[in-house]
Coordinates of C-alpha atoms and ligand atoms in Angstrom, one line a residue:
M66 CA 123.8 105.7 85.0
A67 CA 121.6 107.9 87.0
K68 CA 122.3 111.6 87.1
R69 CA 123.2 113.2 90.5
P70 CA 121.4 116.4 91.4
I71 CA 123.7 119.1 92.9
E72 CA 122.7 120.5 96.3
P73 CA 121.9 124.3 95.9
F74 CA 123.5 125.0 99.3
R75 CA 126.8 124.3 101.1
I76 CA 127.1 122.9 104.5
K77 CA 127.9 125.3 107.4
V78 CA 127.2 123.1 110.5
T79 CA 127.8 119.4 110.8
E80 CA 126.3 116.7 113.0
P81 CA 128.3 113.5 113.4
I82 CA 126.8 110.1 112.7
S83 CA 128.4 106.7 113.1
L84 CA 127.6 103.1 112.2
P85 CA 127.4 100.7 115.2
S86 CA 129.0 97.3 114.7
R87 CA 126.9 94.5 113.3
E88 CA 126.8 92.9 116.7
E89 CA 125.5 96.1 118.3
R90 CA 122.9 96.5 115.5
D91 CA 121.6 93.0 116.1
K92 CA 121.3 93.7 119.8
C93 CA 119.5 97.0 119.2
I94 CA 116.9 95.6 116.9
N95 CA 116.3 92.6 119.1
E96 CA 115.9 94.8 122.2
A97 CA 113.5 97.1 120.2
G98 CA 111.2 94.1 119.6
Y99 CA 112.0 94.4 115.8
N100 CA 110.3 97.7 115.7
V101 CA 112.6 100.4 114.3
F102 CA 110.6 103.2 116.1
R103 CA 111.9 101.8 119.3
I104 CA 115.6 102.1 118.4
K105 CA 117.7 105.0 119.8
A106 CA 118.6 107.5 117.1
K107 CA 122.2 107.4 118.1
D108 CA 122.2 103.7 116.9
I109 CA 121.0 104.7 113.4
F110 CA 123.5 105.5 110.6
V111 CA 121.3 106.9 107.9
D112 CA 117.8 107.7 109.2
L113 CA 115.1 107.6 106.5
L114 CA 112.3 107.0 109.0
T115 CA 110.6 110.2 108.1
D116 CA 111.0 113.6 106.3
S117 CA 108.9 115.1 109.1
G118 CA 110.7 117.7 111.3
T119 CA 114.0 116.1 110.5
G120 CA 115.4 118.5 107.8
A121 CA 118.1 121.1 108.1
M122 CA 117.1 124.8 108.6
S123 CA 118.7 127.5 106.6
Q124 CA 120.9 130.3 107.8
K125 CA 118.0 132.6 107.3
Q126 CA 115.8 130.4 109.5
W127 CA 118.4 130.3 112.3
A128 CA 118.8 134.0 112.1
G129 CA 114.9 134.2 112.4
I130 CA 115.1 132.1 115.6
M131 CA 117.1 135.0 117.1
I132 CA 114.3 137.4 116.6
G133 CA 111.8 135.2 118.3
D134 CA 109.3 137.2 120.4
E135 CA 108.1 135.1 123.2
S136 CA 105.3 137.4 124.3
Y137 CA 102.2 135.4 125.4
A138 CA 99.9 137.3 123.1
G139 CA 100.4 139.2 119.8
G140 CA 104.1 138.5 119.4
R141 CA 105.7 139.9 116.2
N142 CA 106.5 136.5 114.7
W143 CA 102.8 135.5 114.8
F144 CA 102.0 138.3 112.4
H145 CA 104.7 137.2 110.0
F146 CA 103.5 133.6 110.2
E147 CA 99.8 134.6 109.7
R148 CA 100.6 136.9 106.8
T149 CA 102.7 134.2 105.0
I150 CA 100.0 131.5 105.4
K151 CA 97.2 133.8 104.4
D152 CA 99.0 134.7 101.2
I153 CA 100.2 131.3 100.1
F154 CA 97.0 129.5 100.8
Q155 CA 94.6 132.4 100.2
K156 CA 92.8 132.0 103.5
N157 CA 91.3 134.5 105.9
F158 CA 91.9 132.9 109.3
V159 CA 95.0 131.1 110.6
L160 CA 95.3 129.0 113.7
P161 CA 98.7 127.8 114.8
C162 CA 99.3 124.5 116.5
H163 CA 102.3 122.4 117.3
Q164 CA 102.0 119.8 114.6
G165 CA 99.8 118.4 111.9
R166 CA 97.9 115.8 114.0
V167 CA 96.8 118.5 116.4
A168 CA 95.3 120.4 113.5
E169 CA 93.5 117.1 112.6
N170 CA 92.3 116.6 116.2
I171 CA 91.0 120.1 116.5
F172 CA 89.3 120.0 113.1
F173 CA 87.7 116.5 113.4
S174 CA 86.6 117.1 117.0
T175 CA 84.8 120.2 115.7
V176 CA 83.2 119.0 112.5
L177 CA 82.8 115.2 112.8
R178 CA 79.9 113.2 114.2
K179 CA 80.0 109.6 115.0
G180 CA 79.3 107.5 111.9
D181 CA 80.3 110.2 109.4
Y182 CA 82.4 109.4 106.4
V183 CA 85.6 111.2 105.5
P184 CA 86.7 110.6 101.9
N185 CA 90.4 111.4 101.1
N186 CA 92.6 110.5 98.1
T187 CA 94.5 108.5 100.8
H188 CA 94.5 109.2 104.5
F189 CA 97.9 109.5 106.2
D190 CA 98.0 107.3 109.3
T191 CA 97.4 110.0 111.9
T192 CA 94.6 111.5 109.7
R193 CA 92.9 108.1 109.6
A194 CA 93.5 107.5 113.3
N195 CA 92.1 110.9 114.2
T196 CA 89.0 110.3 112.1
M197 CA 88.5 106.9 113.6
H198 CA 89.1 108.2 117.1
K199 CA 86.2 110.6 116.7
G200 CA 84.0 107.7 115.5
G201 CA 84.3 108.6 111.8
I202 CA 84.8 106.2 108.8
A203 CA 87.9 107.0 106.8
V204 CA 87.5 106.2 103.1
D205 CA 90.5 106.1 100.8
L206 CA 89.7 107.0 97.1
P207 CA 93.0 107.0 95.2
C208 CA 92.8 107.2 91.4
A209 CA 92.8 104.0 89.2
E210 CA 96.2 104.8 87.7
L211 CA 97.9 104.3 91.0
D212 CA 97.5 100.5 90.7
D213 CA 98.8 100.4 87.1
E214 CA 102.4 99.5 87.6
K215 CA 103.2 100.2 83.9
S216 CA 101.7 103.6 83.8
D217 CA 104.0 106.6 84.2
F218 CA 101.1 109.0 84.7
P219 CA 102.7 111.8 86.8
F220 CA 99.6 112.5 88.9
K221 CA 99.0 109.1 90.5
G222 CA 98.2 110.9 93.7
N223 CA 94.9 112.1 92.2
F224 CA 91.5 111.6 93.8
D225 CA 89.2 109.0 92.3
T226 CA 86.4 111.5 91.4
D227 CA 84.0 108.8 90.2
G228 CA 84.5 107.0 93.5
L229 CA 83.8 110.2 95.3
R230 CA 80.5 110.8 93.5
A231 CA 79.5 107.2 94.1
L232 CA 80.3 107.5 97.8
I233 CA 78.3 110.7 98.1
E234 CA 75.3 109.2 96.3
K235 CA 75.5 106.1 98.5
V236 CA 75.8 107.6 102.0
G237 CA 74.4 111.0 101.3
P238 CA 76.1 114.4 101.6
D239 CA 74.8 114.9 105.1
S240 CA 77.1 112.2 106.5
I241 CA 80.2 113.7 104.8
P242 CA 81.4 116.7 106.9
V243 CA 84.4 117.2 104.7
V244 CA 86.3 115.9 101.7
I245 CA 90.1 116.0 102.1
I246 CA 92.8 116.1 99.4
T247 CA 96.3 115.1 100.7
L248 CA 99.0 117.0 98.8
T249 CA 101.2 115.2 97.9
N250 CA 99.5 111.8 98.5
N251 CA 102.0 110.5 101.1
S252 CA 100.7 107.0 101.7
A253 CA 100.2 106.5 97.9
G254 CA 103.9 107.0 97.0
G255 CA 104.2 110.7 97.8
L256 CA 102.8 111.3 94.3
P257 CA 101.2 114.6 93.4
V258 CA 97.6 115.7 92.6
S259 CA 97.0 117.7 89.5
M260 CA 95.3 121.1 89.4
A261 CA 92.7 119.7 87.1
N262 CA 91.9 117.0 89.7
I263 CA 91.7 119.5 92.5
A264 CA 89.3 121.6 90.4
E265 CA 87.1 118.6 89.7
V266 CA 86.9 117.6 93.4
R267 CA 86.0 121.3 94.1
Q268 CA 83.3 121.1 91.5
I269 CA 81.8 117.9 93.1
C270 CA 82.0 119.5 96.6
D271 CA 80.1 122.6 95.2
Q272 CA 77.5 120.4 93.6
Y273 CA 76.7 118.6 96.9
G274 CA 77.5 121.5 99.3
L275 CA 80.5 119.9 100.9
L276 CA 83.5 121.4 102.6
L277 CA 86.9 120.8 100.9
F278 CA 90.0 120.7 103.0
F279 CA 93.6 120.1 102.1
D280 CA 96.1 118.1 104.1
A281 CA 98.9 120.3 102.8
A282 CA 102.0 118.9 104.4
R283 CA 103.8 118.7 101.1
F284 CA 102.0 121.3 99.1
A285 CA 105.2 122.9 97.7
E286 CA 106.5 119.6 96.2
N287 CA 103.0 119.1 94.8
A288 CA 103.1 122.6 93.2
Y289 CA 106.5 121.8 91.7
F290 CA 105.1 118.7 90.0
I291 CA 102.2 120.7 88.6
K292 CA 104.6 123.2 87.1
K293 CA 106.7 120.4 85.6
Y294 CA 104.1 118.1 84.3
E295 CA 100.7 119.9 83.9
A296 CA 100.1 121.8 80.7
G297 CA 99.4 125.5 81.3
F298 CA 101.6 125.9 84.4
E299 CA 105.1 126.0 82.8
N300 CA 105.4 129.7 83.2
S301 CA 103.7 130.1 86.6
T302 CA 105.8 130.5 89.7
I303 CA 105.5 128.0 92.5
R304 CA 103.8 130.6 94.7
E305 CA 101.2 131.3 92.0
I306 CA 100.5 127.6 91.7
A307 CA 100.3 127.2 95.5
Q308 CA 97.9 130.1 95.7
R309 CA 95.7 128.7 92.9
M310 CA 95.6 125.4 94.7
G311 CA 94.8 127.0 98.0
A312 CA 92.0 129.1 96.5
Y313 CA 90.1 125.9 95.7
A314 CA 89.9 124.8 99.3
D315 CA 87.7 126.0 102.1
G316 CA 90.5 125.2 104.5
V317 CA 93.9 123.7 105.0
M318 CA 95.4 121.5 107.7
M319 CA 99.2 121.5 107.6
S320 CA 102.1 119.9 109.4
A321 CA 104.8 122.5 109.0
K322 CA 107.4 119.8 109.6
K323 CA 107.6 118.9 106.0
D324 CA 107.2 121.8 103.5
G325 CA 107.4 124.3 106.3
L326 CA 111.1 123.3 106.4
A327 CA 110.8 123.5 110.2
N328 CA 111.5 121.0 113.0
M329 CA 108.1 121.5 114.7
G330 CA 104.8 123.2 113.9
G331 CA 101.5 123.1 112.1
F332 CA 98.4 125.1 111.5
L333 CA 94.8 125.3 110.3
A334 CA 93.8 128.0 107.9
V335 CA 90.1 128.5 106.9
N336 CA 87.9 131.0 105.1
D337 CA 84.8 130.8 107.2
E338 CA 84.7 133.1 110.3
K339 CA 82.2 130.9 112.2
L340 CA 84.2 127.8 111.7
A341 CA 87.4 129.6 112.6
G342 CA 85.7 130.7 115.9
R343 CA 84.7 127.1 116.8
L344 CA 88.2 125.8 116.0
K345 CA 89.7 128.5 118.1
E346 CA 87.8 127.5 121.2
L347 CA 89.4 124.0 121.2
L348 CA 92.7 125.5 120.1
I349 CA 92.9 127.6 123.3
L350 CA 91.8 124.6 125.4
I351 CA 94.4 122.2 124.1
E352 CA 97.2 124.1 122.5
G353 CA 97.4 127.7 123.7
F354 CA 96.5 131.3 122.9
P355 CA 95.7 131.8 119.2
T356 CA 98.8 133.8 118.5
Y357 CA 101.2 131.0 119.4
G358 CA 99.2 127.8 119.6
G359 CA 101.7 125.5 121.3
L360 CA 104.7 127.0 119.5
N361 CA 107.5 129.3 120.6
G362 CA 107.6 132.7 118.9
R363 CA 110.9 131.6 117.3
D364 CA 109.3 128.5 115.8
L365 CA 106.6 130.7 114.2
E366 CA 109.4 132.8 112.6
A367 CA 111.3 129.7 111.4
I368 CA 108.1 128.3 109.8
A369 CA 107.2 131.7 108.1
I370 CA 110.7 131.8 106.5
G371 CA 110.6 128.0 105.7
L372 CA 107.3 128.3 103.9
E373 CA 108.9 130.9 101.6
E374 CA 112.0 128.9 101.1
A375 CA 110.0 125.8 100.2
L376 CA 108.6 127.7 97.2
E377 CA 112.0 128.4 95.7
E378 CA 112.3 126.6 92.4
D379 CA 115.9 125.6 92.5
Y380 CA 115.4 124.1 95.9
L381 CA 112.4 122.1 94.6
A382 CA 114.3 121.0 91.5
Y383 CA 117.1 119.6 93.7
R384 CA 114.7 118.1 96.2
T385 CA 112.6 116.2 93.7
G386 CA 115.8 115.4 91.6
Q387 CA 117.4 113.8 94.7
I388 CA 114.4 111.6 95.2
R389 CA 114.4 110.6 91.5
Y390 CA 118.1 109.8 91.7
F391 CA 117.7 107.7 94.8
G392 CA 114.9 105.7 93.0
E393 CA 117.1 105.2 90.0
I394 CA 120.1 103.9 91.9
L395 CA 117.9 101.5 93.9
Q396 CA 116.4 100.2 90.7
E397 CA 119.9 99.7 89.3
V398 CA 120.6 97.3 92.1
G399 CA 117.4 95.3 91.5
C400 CA 115.1 96.8 94.1
P401 CA 111.5 97.2 93.0
I402 CA 110.1 100.6 93.7
I403 CA 106.8 102.4 93.0
T404 CA 107.1 104.6 90.0
P405 CA 107.2 107.4 89.1
T406 CA 108.9 108.6 92.2
G407 CA 107.2 111.3 94.2
G408 CA 108.4 114.3 96.2
H409 CA 109.7 113.1 99.5
A410 CA 110.4 109.3 99.6
I411 CA 111.1 106.1 97.8
F412 CA 108.4 103.5 98.3
I413 CA 109.7 100.0 97.9
D414 CA 107.3 97.4 96.7
A415 CA 108.0 94.9 99.5
G416 CA 105.3 92.5 98.4
R417 CA 106.9 92.1 95.0
F418 CA 110.4 92.0 96.5
L419 CA 109.6 89.3 99.1
P420 CA 106.8 87.2 97.5
H421 CA 107.7 84.3 99.9
I422 CA 106.5 86.3 102.9
E423 CA 102.7 86.6 103.1
P424 CA 101.2 90.0 103.9
V425 CA 100.0 88.8 107.4
R426 CA 103.7 88.1 108.1
F427 CA 104.7 91.6 107.2
P428 CA 107.2 91.5 104.3
G429 CA 107.7 95.2 104.6
Q430 CA 108.7 94.9 108.2
S431 CA 111.1 92.1 107.3
L432 CA 112.9 94.4 104.8
T433 CA 112.9 97.2 107.2
V434 CA 114.6 95.1 109.9
E435 CA 117.1 93.8 107.4
L436 CA 118.1 97.3 106.2
Y437 CA 118.8 98.2 109.8
R438 CA 120.8 95.0 110.5
R439 CA 122.9 95.3 107.4
G440 CA 123.5 99.0 107.2
G441 CA 122.1 100.8 110.2
I442 CA 119.5 102.3 107.9
R443 CA 116.1 103.1 109.2
G444 CA 113.1 103.1 106.9
V445 CA 109.4 102.5 107.8
E446 CA 106.9 99.8 106.8
I447 CA 103.8 101.1 105.1
G448 CA 101.7 98.0 104.7
S449 CA 99.9 95.4 106.8
L450 CA 101.7 96.5 110.0
M451 CA 100.8 100.2 109.6
F452 CA 97.4 99.9 108.0
G453 CA 96.3 96.3 108.8
G454 CA 94.8 94.9 112.0
V455 CA 91.2 95.4 113.3
D456 CA 89.2 98.6 112.9
P457 CA 88.4 99.5 116.5
N458 CA 85.1 101.1 115.4
T459 CA 83.7 98.5 113.0
G460 CA 85.6 95.3 114.0
D461 CA 86.5 94.9 110.3
V462 CA 89.8 93.3 109.5
L463 CA 91.8 95.8 107.5
S464 CA 94.2 94.8 104.7
P465 CA 96.0 97.4 102.6
K466 CA 96.4 97.0 98.9
R467 CA 100.2 97.1 99.0
E468 CA 103.1 96.0 101.2
M469 CA 105.6 98.8 101.0
V470 CA 108.7 100.2 102.8
R471 CA 109.2 103.9 102.7
L472 CA 112.6 105.5 102.7
A473 CA 111.8 109.1 103.4
V474 CA 114.5 111.7 102.7
P475 CA 114.8 114.6 105.2
R476 CA 115.0 118.0 103.5
R477 CA 118.5 119.5 102.9
M478 CA 120.1 116.9 105.2
Y479 CA 121.7 114.0 103.4
T480 CA 123.9 114.3 100.4
C481 CA 123.8 111.9 97.4
S482 CA 126.7 109.8 98.9
H483 CA 124.4 108.9 101.9
L484 CA 121.8 107.7 99.4
E485 CA 124.5 105.8 97.4
Y486 CA 125.5 104.0 100.6
V487 CA 121.8 102.9 101.0
A488 CA 121.8 101.6 97.5
D489 CA 125.0 99.6 98.2
I490 CA 123.4 98.0 101.2
M491 CA 120.3 97.3 99.2
A492 CA 122.4 95.5 96.6
E493 CA 123.5 93.1 99.4
V494 CA 119.8 92.6 100.6
V495 CA 118.8 91.9 97.0
R496 CA 121.4 89.1 96.8
D497 CA 120.2 87.4 100.0
K498 CA 116.5 88.3 99.9
D499 CA 115.3 84.7 99.8
K500 CA 116.7 84.3 103.3
L501 CA 114.5 87.0 104.9
C502 CA 111.7 85.7 107.1
G503 CA 108.3 86.9 108.3
Y504 CA 107.3 88.5 111.7
E505 CA 104.5 88.1 114.2
I506 CA 103.1 90.8 116.6
I507 CA 103.6 90.0 120.3
H508 CA 102.0 93.2 121.7
E509 CA 99.9 96.0 120.1
P510 CA 97.9 99.0 121.2
T511 CA 94.5 99.9 119.7
F512 CA 95.5 102.9 117.6
L513 CA 98.6 103.4 115.5
R514 CA 100.1 100.1 116.4
H515 CA 103.2 100.3 114.3
F516 CA 104.7 103.0 116.5
T517 CA 104.8 100.9 119.7
C518 CA 104.1 97.3 119.0
T519 CA 106.7 94.6 119.5
M520 CA 107.3 91.6 117.3
K521 CA 109.2 88.4 116.9
E522 CA 110.8 86.7 114.0
L523 CA 109.2 83.6 112.6
A524 CA 112.4 81.9 111.7
G525 CA 114.9 80.6 114.3
K526 CA 117.8 82.7 113.0
P527 CA 118.2 86.2 111.7
A528 CA 118.1 86.3 108.0
G529 CA 121.1 87.1 105.8
V530 CA 124.8 86.7 106.3
V531 CA 126.8 88.9 108.6
S532 CA 128.0 91.9 106.6
E533 CA 131.6 93.0 106.4
R534 CA 130.7 96.4 107.9
Ligands
F0G976 N1 99.4 114.6 107.1 C1 100.3 114.0 106.3 C2 100.1 113.8 104.8 C3 101.5 113.5 106.9 O1 102.4 113.0 106.2 C4 101.7 113.7 108.3 C5 102.9 113.3 109.0 C6 100.6 114.3 109.0 C7 99.5 114.7 108.4 C8 100.7 114.6 110.5 O2 101.6 115.6 110.8 O3 103.5 114.5 112.1 O4 103.1 117.0 112.1 O5 101.5 115.5 113.3 N2 103.7 112.5 108.5 C9 104.9 112.1 109.0 C10 105.5 111.0 108.0 C11 104.9 111.7 110.4 O6 106.5 110.4 108.4 O7 105.0 110.9 106.9 P1 102.5 115.6 112.1

């Protein structure tokens, strides 16, 4: 039996949730064009769509909200925010913005030229889309261990450093404006990157004179895994590990909606004054004055406090323990997941789970729809729907390596009983999985199609039997 982690907090404020009837759920998913992004949140029972901006804030953060200083320039919360980020990431200049993809937009608009290559251990969807939107070519270079299902190597989020060298030799360093390490590697299972791997990427960047940036959305979870699994870090604090990681990078882009433990926010932090100046110009143009950058003073305060709380070891032990527990109970009911489990989500191997549905018919989407129908659970497809289609720049047909469904766990929000409920529903889906059918897209936009596209089922009838619930 899997071991439950205990929440290192007690609940002071509650938010009601309820399960719509099966009939209502069928109606909702149908009206949403079989796209769970289009369902109203009130019609979801357990929402595992994302861990981004969905977590619960602490009493200290809520208290911080009350000391928000909404001055247009130089508000007090800005200085707290700036000081905290400079210290954790060891950077000289901080630029606030309202979420991670704005940091990406500002950064790529500033450094990228058309036709440039951007290597990343694995791009997150907005990072990829922002690169492509500016005419860049996003190259994923995950390590080889990631594809070895039997390997329990803890740092499957690592960068393929041989692949990076090969790419640089092939296209030349001049067409690579930046190398990005995503911490943890969200699209590759939320798995961490080791300090040794970060150091090696740094060394390669130094050799070729390349900039190294982190996409640091889940840096604290990454640091915890380093402490737990990488020799030499057992006695370091999470802050020390984060600082050491940060010191390897020339800059950081971060969505504060994950390990910032906040509901909104993001930032860029860099060492180079000239680069900071160029980034600031665009920041002012599209986000706001550099001491608030599209955020309220109170948001800056909540993020500054959240970043500190995300470094607490008992919190991280619980956080990663809850994800591990969730993975174990899903496996116990026969659901194939990517292992080892990472820091923020369970990734179900939908290709293996539903081998009768071809990737072009979106097996991950089929499972996502079924989880909603059966239990009002919202996950997200990470496979051919999210990462397939046609590259708008090159016209290439894209096909991801894996068909997955991600069940992301918001921070400090759901208890283990919510997760056990999901495992119970999954047991029903496992029983009837052969009845699930494929999907076809009816309408799609050019970029990030999974957010807004509509689909239709390829079988006449909804799969599965009507649940008791
Ligand atoms: N980078 C990574 C690794 C992310 O996971 C995300 C967002 C972003 C950048 C963009 O940040 O949402 O603040 O603009 N990930 C969310 C997710 C949406 O569900 O994984 P944002």
